[in-house]
XYZ file of C-alpha atoms in Angstrom:
639
model
C -38.699 79.021 -76.830
C -35.448 80.351 -78.297
C -34.497 83.811 -77.027
C -31.395 85.438 -78.478
C -30.414 88.493 -76.484
C -28.437 91.327 -78.117
C -25.408 90.160 -76.116
C -25.646 86.595 -77.436
C -26.135 87.881 -80.973
C -23.046 90.067 -80.650
C -20.989 87.104 -79.378
C -22.072 84.850 -82.240
C -21.710 87.623 -84.801
C -18.154 88.383 -83.666
C -17.002 84.753 -83.909
C -18.543 84.451 -87.399
C -16.904 87.594 -88.693
C -13.563 86.527 -87.225
C -13.507 83.473 -89.525
C -11.926 83.480 -92.960
C -14.400 84.304 -95.761
C -17.590 84.350 -93.650
C -19.831 84.901 -96.707
C -18.370 81.933 -98.594
C -19.516 81.829 -102.223
C -21.131 85.264 -101.878
C -18.046 87.044 -100.595
C -16.078 87.795 -103.746
C -18.603 88.938 -106.359
C -17.785 92.307 -107.863
C -20.431 92.664 -110.583
C -24.154 92.238 -111.106
C -23.595 88.830 -112.759
C -21.540 87.462 -109.848
C -22.844 86.074 -106.584
C -22.148 89.018 -104.293
C -22.870 90.408 -100.851
C -26.261 91.766 -101.964
C -27.316 88.258 -103.019
C -26.286 87.067 -99.553
C -28.387 89.769 -97.888
C -31.358 88.603 -99.982
C -31.082 85.184 -98.316
C -32.034 86.956 -95.066
C -34.193 89.936 -96.003
C -36.705 90.405 -98.834
C -34.799 93.389 -100.215
C -36.902 93.895 -103.379
C -39.999 94.661 -101.237
C -38.200 96.799 -98.650
C -38.059 100.573 -99.181
C -34.818 102.351 -100.014
C -33.445 105.025 -97.688
C -32.231 106.950 -100.734
C -34.789 108.712 -102.968
C -32.748 107.812 -106.029
C -33.484 104.097 -105.701
C -36.689 102.103 -105.881
C -36.004 99.574 -103.106
C -33.491 98.305 -100.548
C -31.912 95.948 -103.078
C -30.971 98.820 -105.408
C -29.852 100.827 -102.385
C -27.533 98.039 -101.167
C -26.190 97.349 -104.649
C -25.275 101.005 -105.176
C -23.433 101.311 -101.883
C -21.882 97.825 -101.609
C -21.035 96.915 -105.215
C -20.948 100.074 -107.303
C -19.537 102.584 -104.810
C -18.296 100.191 -102.142
C -18.842 102.894 -99.522
C -20.734 100.653 -97.069
C -18.784 98.018 -95.196
C -20.422 94.673 -94.510
C -20.671 95.577 -90.837
C -22.368 98.901 -91.622
C -24.901 97.142 -93.815
C -25.672 94.353 -91.346
C -25.659 96.340 -88.114
C -26.750 99.850 -89.074
C -28.810 99.538 -92.243
C -30.545 96.253 -91.440
C -30.263 96.218 -87.619
C -29.130 92.584 -87.401
C -28.217 92.587 -83.705
C -31.095 94.617 -82.258
C -33.915 93.932 -84.726
C -36.341 91.018 -84.998
C -34.417 87.884 -84.001
C -35.905 85.879 -86.896
C -33.487 87.696 -89.203
C -30.523 86.848 -87.010
C -31.590 83.187 -87.058
C -31.838 83.308 -90.858
C -28.378 84.922 -90.885
C -26.617 82.154 -88.964
C -28.512 79.421 -90.857
C -27.470 81.034 -94.150
C -23.831 81.221 -93.031
C -23.727 77.392 -92.706
C -25.931 76.632 -95.736
C -24.630 74.447 -98.621
C -25.599 77.377 -100.836
C -22.988 79.526 -99.090
C -20.279 76.995 -98.195
C -18.703 74.594 -100.704
C -17.718 71.680 -98.460
C -18.974 69.757 -95.465
C -15.729 70.511 -93.614
C -16.224 74.245 -94.097
C -19.871 74.029 -93.029
C -19.016 72.078 -89.897
C -16.184 74.420 -88.914
C -18.631 77.365 -88.878
C -21.250 75.282 -87.044
C -18.691 74.518 -84.344
C -17.785 78.165 -83.641
C -21.427 79.292 -83.776
C -22.522 76.588 -81.317
C -19.665 77.600 -79.013
C -21.141 81.098 -79.004
C -24.537 79.603 -78.064
C -23.099 77.554 -75.178
C -24.867 79.504 -72.420
C -28.372 79.305 -73.877
C -30.564 76.298 -74.592
C -30.265 76.028 -78.374
C -27.844 74.936 -81.097
C -27.462 74.440 -84.827
C -28.406 70.845 -85.677
C -28.756 68.856 -88.910
C -32.328 68.730 -90.119
C -31.882 67.661 -93.734
C -29.392 66.993 -96.524
C -28.937 68.734 -99.873
C -26.981 66.689 -102.444
C -25.052 65.013 -99.645
C -24.352 68.221 -97.691
C -25.925 68.770 -94.236
C -28.536 71.516 -93.800
C -28.483 73.021 -90.304
C -31.317 74.775 -88.475
C -31.306 76.541 -85.090
C -33.073 74.185 -82.680
C -34.159 74.534 -79.085
C -32.268 72.230 -76.694
C -28.836 70.625 -76.796
C -27.234 67.488 -78.212
C -29.681 67.057 -81.056
C -29.559 63.848 -82.971
C -27.791 64.534 -86.267
C -28.925 61.211 -87.687
C -31.187 60.976 -90.726
C -34.857 60.716 -89.851
C -35.130 57.029 -90.713
C -32.443 55.929 -88.225
C -32.067 55.784 -84.451
C -28.837 56.344 -82.523
C -26.850 53.228 -81.794
C -26.975 52.557 -78.051
C -24.752 49.461 -77.927
C -21.226 50.442 -76.799
C -18.263 49.646 -79.032
C -15.009 48.729 -77.260
C -11.749 48.971 -79.218
C -8.988 46.616 -78.037
C -10.578 46.480 -74.574
C -12.664 43.802 -72.892
C -16.318 44.907 -72.599
C -17.551 45.457 -69.038
C -21.197 46.170 -69.921
C -23.518 44.054 -72.039
C -24.612 43.791 -74.743
C -21.523 45.274 -76.393
C -19.363 45.137 -79.485
C -15.607 44.652 -79.460
C -13.161 45.587 -82.219
C -9.706 44.054 -82.086
C -6.798 45.062 -84.300
C -5.962 42.412 -86.863
C -2.427 43.489 -87.690
C -2.272 43.393 -91.463
C -0.359 45.681 -93.755
C -1.888 46.569 -97.150
C 1.169 48.265 -98.608
C 1.274 50.684 -95.687
C -2.464 50.739 -94.880
C -3.450 49.181 -91.546
C -7.233 49.145 -91.350
C -8.323 45.567 -90.565
C -10.265 44.648 -87.413
C -12.187 41.673 -86.092
C -15.677 42.444 -84.769
C -17.318 40.516 -81.907
C -20.766 40.855 -80.347
C -21.057 40.115 -76.605
C -24.433 39.220 -75.140
C -22.762 38.501 -71.795
C -19.307 38.108 -70.284
C -18.948 34.543 -71.552
C -21.368 34.633 -74.454
C -20.126 36.173 -77.655
C -20.465 35.852 -81.440
C -17.817 36.391 -84.089
C -19.270 38.835 -86.620
C -16.275 38.823 -88.960
C -13.578 41.054 -90.380
C -14.193 44.727 -91.081
C -11.841 47.388 -92.394
C -12.085 50.931 -91.036
C -10.438 53.889 -92.754
C -9.790 57.346 -91.347
C -9.713 60.122 -93.914
C -6.150 61.237 -94.765
C -4.617 58.484 -92.606
C -2.971 55.239 -93.736
C -3.087 53.644 -90.259
C -6.353 53.488 -88.335
C -4.871 51.676 -85.347
C -4.636 54.037 -82.389
C -7.071 56.580 -83.815
C -10.412 55.022 -82.871
C -11.836 55.985 -79.465
C -11.358 53.185 -76.935
C -15.064 53.224 -76.167
C -18.100 54.863 -77.754
C -21.326 54.251 -79.629
C -20.384 55.708 -83.034
C -17.510 56.990 -85.149
C -17.184 60.475 -86.617
C -17.578 61.619 -90.219
C -13.842 61.217 -90.819
C -14.248 57.398 -90.776
C -15.812 54.813 -93.050
C -15.925 51.025 -92.902
C -16.644 48.027 -95.128
C -17.377 44.498 -93.926
C -15.107 42.026 -95.644
C -17.752 39.438 -96.523
C -21.480 39.106 -97.054
C -21.568 36.892 -93.966
C -20.515 39.902 -91.861
C -23.723 41.729 -92.822
C -26.011 38.715 -92.614
C -24.715 37.881 -89.125
C -25.287 41.444 -87.912
C -28.869 41.430 -89.165
C -29.581 38.038 -87.582
C -28.261 39.261 -84.211
C -29.649 42.792 -84.143
C -32.828 42.505 -86.179
C -34.190 45.901 -87.262
C -31.411 47.708 -85.350
C -28.661 46.491 -87.677
C -28.857 49.661 -89.818
C -28.476 51.870 -86.751
C -25.246 50.052 -85.858
C -23.902 50.076 -89.414
C -24.559 53.802 -89.618
C -22.639 54.242 -86.348
C -19.792 52.323 -88.009
C -20.039 54.603 -91.061
C -20.567 51.584 -93.303
C -20.049 52.372 -96.996
C -21.733 49.229 -98.349
C -25.183 49.807 -96.863
C -24.971 53.617 -96.942
C -23.832 54.553 -100.440
C -23.827 58.230 -99.468
C -20.859 57.438 -97.213
C -19.252 55.522 -100.075
C -19.584 58.604 -102.289
C -17.612 60.613 -99.721
C -14.685 58.162 -99.751
C -14.766 56.427 -103.142
C -11.968 58.602 -104.579
C -9.723 57.864 -101.573
C -6.734 55.668 -102.417
C -7.034 53.733 -99.147
C -10.704 53.009 -99.773
C -9.954 51.330 -103.092
C -6.716 49.604 -102.146
C -7.298 48.567 -98.556
C -11.025 48.424 -97.772
C -11.856 46.846 -101.159
C -8.570 45.063 -101.765
C -9.989 41.540 -101.970
C -12.776 40.202 -104.182
C -14.847 39.032 -101.215
C -14.828 42.574 -99.808
C -15.751 44.034 -103.204
C -18.623 41.542 -103.424
C -19.845 42.575 -99.968
C -19.582 46.242 -100.902
C -21.582 45.762 -104.097
C -24.229 43.292 -102.972
C -24.794 43.616 -99.200
C -27.886 45.779 -99.680
C -29.456 43.102 -101.906
C -28.817 40.336 -99.400
C -30.100 42.379 -96.475
C -33.288 43.278 -98.385
C -33.941 39.644 -99.280
C -33.094 39.900 -102.985
C -30.841 37.620 -104.963
C -27.964 39.443 -106.649
C -29.160 39.051 -110.244
C -32.890 39.186 -109.566
C -34.794 41.275 -112.144
C -36.219 44.561 -110.871
C -39.984 44.213 -111.007
C -42.411 45.979 -108.685
C -45.806 47.618 -108.437
C -45.880 51.184 -107.185
C -49.043 52.446 -105.522
C -49.361 56.055 -106.669
C -51.739 58.558 -105.108
C -53.350 60.852 -107.680
C -54.378 64.271 -106.311
C -57.633 64.140 -108.285
C -58.460 60.584 -107.176
C -57.598 60.307 -103.491
C -59.801 57.373 -102.515
C -57.696 54.686 -104.174
C -54.145 53.992 -105.269
C -53.194 53.764 -108.917
C -51.143 50.580 -109.273
C -48.341 50.932 -111.841
C -46.085 47.996 -112.649
C -42.453 48.611 -113.566
C -40.381 45.789 -115.100
C -36.742 46.787 -115.594
C -35.148 43.378 -115.932
C -31.746 42.419 -114.580
C -29.813 45.685 -114.693
C -26.549 43.785 -114.219
C -27.112 42.181 -117.639
C -25.417 44.151 -120.424
C -28.013 42.925 -122.928
C -30.980 44.136 -120.867
C -33.421 45.981 -123.176
C -35.662 47.310 -120.383
C -33.405 49.878 -118.693
C -35.494 52.875 -119.767
C -39.231 53.110 -119.096
C -41.432 56.011 -120.207
C -44.652 57.350 -118.732
C -46.641 59.181 -121.405
C -50.054 60.790 -121.545
C -51.966 64.040 -121.759
C -51.362 66.970 -119.422
C -52.921 66.540 -116.011
C -52.940 62.741 -115.881
C -50.274 62.688 -113.139
C -46.972 61.695 -114.766
C -44.865 64.133 -112.738
C -46.822 63.237 -109.607
C -45.917 59.575 -110.069
C -42.211 60.375 -110.492
C -42.040 62.674 -107.466
C -43.964 60.217 -105.271
C -41.773 57.350 -106.455
C -38.639 59.306 -105.511
C -40.033 60.172 -102.096
C -41.261 56.666 -101.300
C -37.932 55.033 -102.212
C -35.928 57.638 -100.301
C -38.201 57.402 -97.243
C -38.401 53.566 -97.363
C -42.212 53.620 -97.637
C -42.508 49.846 -97.993
C -46.317 49.909 -97.917
C -46.388 51.681 -101.287
C -44.674 48.810 -103.113
C -45.637 45.238 -103.994
C -44.437 42.608 -103.515
C -41.650 44.661 -101.845
C -39.684 47.848 -102.245
C -37.015 47.654 -104.989
C -33.358 47.969 -104.043
C -31.531 50.943 -105.488
C -28.328 52.367 -104.073
C -29.135 55.853 -105.267
C -31.894 57.948 -106.824
C -31.184 60.906 -109.107
C -34.167 63.131 -109.971
C -33.850 65.595 -112.824
C -36.250 68.279 -113.997
C -35.836 71.748 -115.442
C -39.474 72.694 -114.889
C -40.348 75.574 -112.556
C -43.196 73.433 -111.215
C -41.382 70.212 -110.274
C -41.584 68.823 -106.749
C -38.443 66.687 -106.677
C -36.541 69.256 -104.618
C -39.061 68.721 -101.779
C -37.957 65.118 -101.195
C -36.708 65.325 -97.605
C -33.424 63.912 -96.426
C -32.867 60.460 -95.005
C -30.020 57.994 -94.923
C -30.809 57.173 -98.545
C -28.467 58.502 -101.218
C -30.525 61.052 -103.165
C -29.516 63.816 -105.590
C -31.765 66.426 -107.166
C -30.728 67.993 -110.491
C -32.825 70.974 -111.455
C -33.353 74.696 -111.120
C -35.429 74.855 -107.945
C -33.842 75.992 -104.693
C -34.761 74.135 -101.537
C -35.554 77.357 -99.671
C -37.763 78.643 -102.507
C -37.283 80.338 -105.848
C -35.202 79.421 -108.854
C -31.455 79.182 -109.189
C -29.672 82.085 -110.809
C -27.342 81.438 -113.769
C -24.425 81.962 -111.365
C -25.754 79.300 -108.999
C -26.248 76.876 -111.880
C -22.674 77.572 -113.018
C -21.294 76.975 -109.536
C -23.100 73.650 -109.295
C -21.758 72.668 -112.721
C -18.212 73.399 -111.558
C -18.774 71.268 -108.448
C -20.134 68.429 -110.579
C -17.180 68.602 -112.972
C -14.854 68.358 -109.946
C -16.660 65.142 -108.961
C -16.366 63.824 -112.524
C -12.605 64.391 -112.350
C -12.205 62.857 -108.879
C -14.178 59.774 -109.869
C -12.150 59.295 -113.039
C -15.101 59.733 -115.389
C -13.606 62.425 -117.612
C -13.449 60.118 -120.608
C -17.086 59.091 -120.094
C -18.182 62.712 -120.093
C -16.170 63.491 -123.214
C -17.740 60.562 -125.103
C -21.273 61.592 -124.118
C -20.644 65.197 -125.167
C -19.315 63.989 -128.528
C -22.637 62.247 -129.032
C -24.568 65.380 -128.104
C -22.740 68.214 -129.879
C -20.951 68.778 -133.183
C -17.222 68.093 -133.009
C -16.301 71.759 -133.529
C -18.239 72.643 -130.352
C -17.060 69.719 -128.226
C -13.298 69.633 -128.780
C -12.603 73.161 -127.447
C -14.460 72.221 -124.244
C -11.920 69.546 -123.275
C -8.153 69.510 -122.910
C -5.869 66.678 -124.022
C -6.685 64.764 -120.811
C -10.468 65.061 -121.365
C -10.861 67.611 -118.559
C -13.889 69.860 -119.050
C -12.904 73.541 -119.356
C -15.447 75.733 -117.600
C -13.866 78.965 -118.830
C -14.303 77.879 -122.458
C -17.903 76.886 -121.789
C -18.701 80.272 -120.234
C -16.995 82.120 -123.095
C -19.014 80.217 -125.709
C -22.245 79.246 -123.959
C -24.307 81.606 -126.150
C -23.436 79.398 -129.120
C -25.456 76.546 -127.644
C -29.223 76.317 -127.914
C -31.265 76.313 -124.711
C -31.880 72.598 -125.228
C -28.188 71.856 -125.679
C -27.291 73.875 -122.587
C -29.922 72.073 -120.515
C -28.748 68.649 -121.671
C -25.072 69.488 -121.131
C -25.767 70.471 -117.529
C -27.967 67.422 -116.997
C -25.413 64.987 -118.422
C -22.584 66.532 -116.367
C -24.637 66.168 -113.185
C -25.693 62.598 -113.920
C -22.129 61.513 -114.742
C -20.885 63.202 -111.551
C -23.426 61.628 -109.210
C -24.368 58.264 -110.716
C -23.102 55.033 -109.206
C -23.910 51.414 -109.903
C -27.580 50.530 -109.334
C -28.943 54.073 -109.593
C -32.534 54.888 -110.499
C -32.694 58.037 -112.640
C -36.019 59.893 -112.776
C -36.363 62.584 -115.466
C -39.369 64.800 -116.097
C -39.919 65.902 -119.714
C -36.352 65.727 -121.050
C -37.637 66.746 -124.501
C -38.229 70.367 -123.429
C -36.355 72.748 -125.804
C -35.109 69.815 -127.930
C -35.719 69.076 -131.592
C -36.479 65.447 -132.603
C -32.855 64.623 -133.469
C -31.736 65.999 -130.096
C -34.332 63.853 -128.333
C -33.116 60.722 -130.128
C -29.501 61.571 -129.291
C -30.342 62.058 -125.625
C -32.084 58.672 -125.385
C -28.971 57.056 -126.914
C -26.741 58.811 -124.361
C -29.052 57.908 -121.485
C -29.135 54.259 -122.504
C -25.327 54.213 -122.732
C -24.972 55.763 -119.266
C -27.434 53.302 -117.732
C -25.671 50.365 -119.358
C -22.173 51.443 -118.286
C -23.274 52.056 -114.682
C -25.701 49.102 -114.380
C -28.567 51.494 -113.728
C -32.037 52.303 -115.061
C -34.320 55.248 -115.768
C -37.984 56.266 -115.720
C -39.039 59.225 -117.887
C -42.212 61.287 -117.911
C -42.794 62.626 -121.403
C -45.163 63.923 -124.070
C -42.788 63.010 -126.901
C -43.697 60.368 -129.477
C -40.029 60.514 -130.580
C -38.957 59.104 -127.187
C -41.592 56.359 -127.429
C -40.339 55.480 -130.925
C -36.972 54.610 -129.322
C -38.498 52.166 -126.795
C -40.096 48.752 -126.915
C -43.829 48.845 -126.271
C -43.393 46.804 -123.081
C -41.355 49.703 -121.677
C -44.034 52.329 -122.362
C -46.764 53.038 -119.804
C -49.664 55.120 -121.111
C -51.473 57.153 -118.437
C -55.021 58.371 -119.034
C -58.342 59.077 -117.364
C -61.553 57.106 -117.782
C -64.953 58.668 -118.433
C -65.595 59.191 -114.704
C -62.236 60.940 -114.269
C -60.537 58.013 -112.542
C -56.910 57.283 -113.552
C -55.926 54.301 -115.643
C -52.674 52.914 -117.033
C -52.129 50.632 -120.007
C -49.433 49.457 -122.384
C -49.146 50.468 -126.033
C -51.551 48.802 -128.460
C -48.861 48.695 -131.162
C -45.160 47.891 -131.073
C -43.683 51.360 -130.518
C -40.045 50.588 -131.373
C -39.427 52.233 -134.756
C -43.143 52.818 -135.353
C -44.491 55.743 -137.372
C -44.831 58.838 -135.163
C -48.415 59.456 -136.275
C -49.396 55.935 -135.252
C -47.750 56.361 -131.856
C -49.428 59.728 -131.339
C -52.859 58.376 -132.205
C -52.367 55.352 -129.919
C -51.292 57.450 -126.944
C -53.271 60.660 -127.307
C -56.230 59.467 -129.340
C -55.922 62.084 -132.081
C -58.675 60.316 -133.971
C -61.071 61.751 -131.366
C -60.072 65.353 -132.207
C -59.912 66.356 -135.869
C -56.398 67.672 -136.630
C -56.109 71.225 -137.928
C -54.709 70.112 -141.297
C -57.901 68.125 -142.000
C -60.055 71.158 -141.243
C -57.861 73.317 -143.476
C -58.056 70.864 -146.414
C -61.805 70.394 -146.049
C -62.312 74.174 -146.067
C -60.243 74.498 -149.284
C -62.213 71.709 -150.978
C -65.473 73.454 -150.142
C -64.212 76.695 -151.764
C -62.521 75.231 -154.860
C -63.943 73.494 -157.884
C -61.201 70.977 -158.594
C -58.383 69.012 -156.992
C -55.884 70.911 -159.156
C -56.960 74.231 -157.642
C -56.512 72.875 -154.125
C -53.100 71.471 -154.994
C -52.006 74.827 -156.422
C -52.764 76.461 -153.060
C -51.093 73.755 -151.002
C -48.077 72.789 -153.080
C -44.781 74.360 -152.007
C -42.537 74.925 -155.043
C -41.169 71.573 -156.157
C -41.993 69.687 -152.935
C -44.395 66.867 -153.846
C -47.664 66.413 -151.950
C -47.670 63.270 -149.842
C -49.837 60.339 -150.896
C -51.949 60.426 -147.674
C -52.707 64.111 -148.295
C -53.580 63.469 -151.960
C -55.959 60.681 -150.913
C -57.538 62.947 -148.263
C -58.227 65.706 -150.817
C -59.724 63.166 -153.208
C -61.885 61.772 -150.397
C -63.307 65.211 -149.557
C -64.092 65.930 -153.221
C -65.848 62.573 -153.462
C -67.930 63.401 -150.382
C -68.637 66.860 -151.764
């Protein structure tokens, strides 16, 4: 059991407060709209439910805001130590304090997070606990205080590599790997090694060439430890041929991923690639030759037993909360996503409320991220990344737990509970725009925004180099509708985080959008998927979305008479079909009389002639539609 004495708390507190900007993103806010020190305190204590110590204020939140933002007559130390008793009170609040200090919500970068983790763990040296990685949030580590030392910081789906790696030394224990420098100069970059696997002193296998890059260094030689079982986060590697990866899997079996993770391999672990892809040495040394680029792009396919251009087709076994005894088998056919002419990149799930569309999407995300092979037939599809997007307060995508898989959640839910504030959404948008710029996608973003918004709204948002201007957006954001604002944020996040072979999952993108906006978004989404060789599954209620898709790409979800779930395809060709026809096919409107029919029938019963009914209905010079005219005539005939 963890026991943090007042002395230990004081030691850790002092080292935290001695660091530059200990409150990170919450340290500079000077107004109610900014992220400020009171918002940080709310990460630790439930201030709105705590009483104020000043009769003028209704709760501790108002109390703290008055004294720390308005009057600025409490110092941070006075608030933490005297008002809220951080060092001598219940230790659960001190634990929440140090976990908040190193949270991705508070710190902007992994380097900054890890620097605080290091000094905090030094302060905990004399007791049996430490901060250790328990999860990931959009690629950033989430630390929790754990009992014991030397916790495994690996994702949950991997084991530590136990086979020693010798660098330019002969192995003296077996089995072992050996890396030897292969002196080669890529215009100043020296990263190439030859990898061997030793089963015994005289029994070895040549794995092949691998390039290893150290962040901010042109020459890796001399930097790697002479012996160890893994490399640090400042390194990444790429095998220089597909044979390199196939040979490793043949020799190590299921343990090959553990070793590649220890090598910080960017081909199999696209999350590592995302960390280094904007590095000049990564592009011009690790991927300098076509064979290396091929290995980087297609190793995951080979290792999973797929051919490179094999169409994506799989059955997902979904578990409906209202039908727990059996799986609901849903087949997804997305074609060859490498093919520019592929017409099956976007698939829609549609149906009434409560049939389980969102459940299917959230389970699909979780099962791909967690490598739940048993939930797929004939086998789990290969995607290098999953992006889940939802702006619903009820979505479950944020609960997908971390693994070695590259997963990004775009939405308004916070992992520790509650919804993001406008300031938090703005900060994430700024971070995403930074990624767009680093990954040289500024022009892509500008083109997509031109499709979404009128020219007079788009052009002020970008400079002459297509760089998004956050200050202009914030100054004019009230000019955009809620739907436009939602889509702008969503598109920025997708463009920032997408990579080739990404599966995008979006729940109800039509929320707050008019029909033209929905059509525009589907056009943008299709363009993004095509340019990045990716695909998308939507959950929707919108017939307008279905009108944009071929019927083979529409999956209708429903319940049978006994309540059991069922899926089917459209009964009509949905592409370009009349919206009424689509609606009746999907939702069965013929089973429930529409309101307009009841209204017309009521008028016919009260009037003596068709002309009287038309006088009531007709709007100025707008002609009555032929279907409505026929309906009125039908009711008079029946009368």
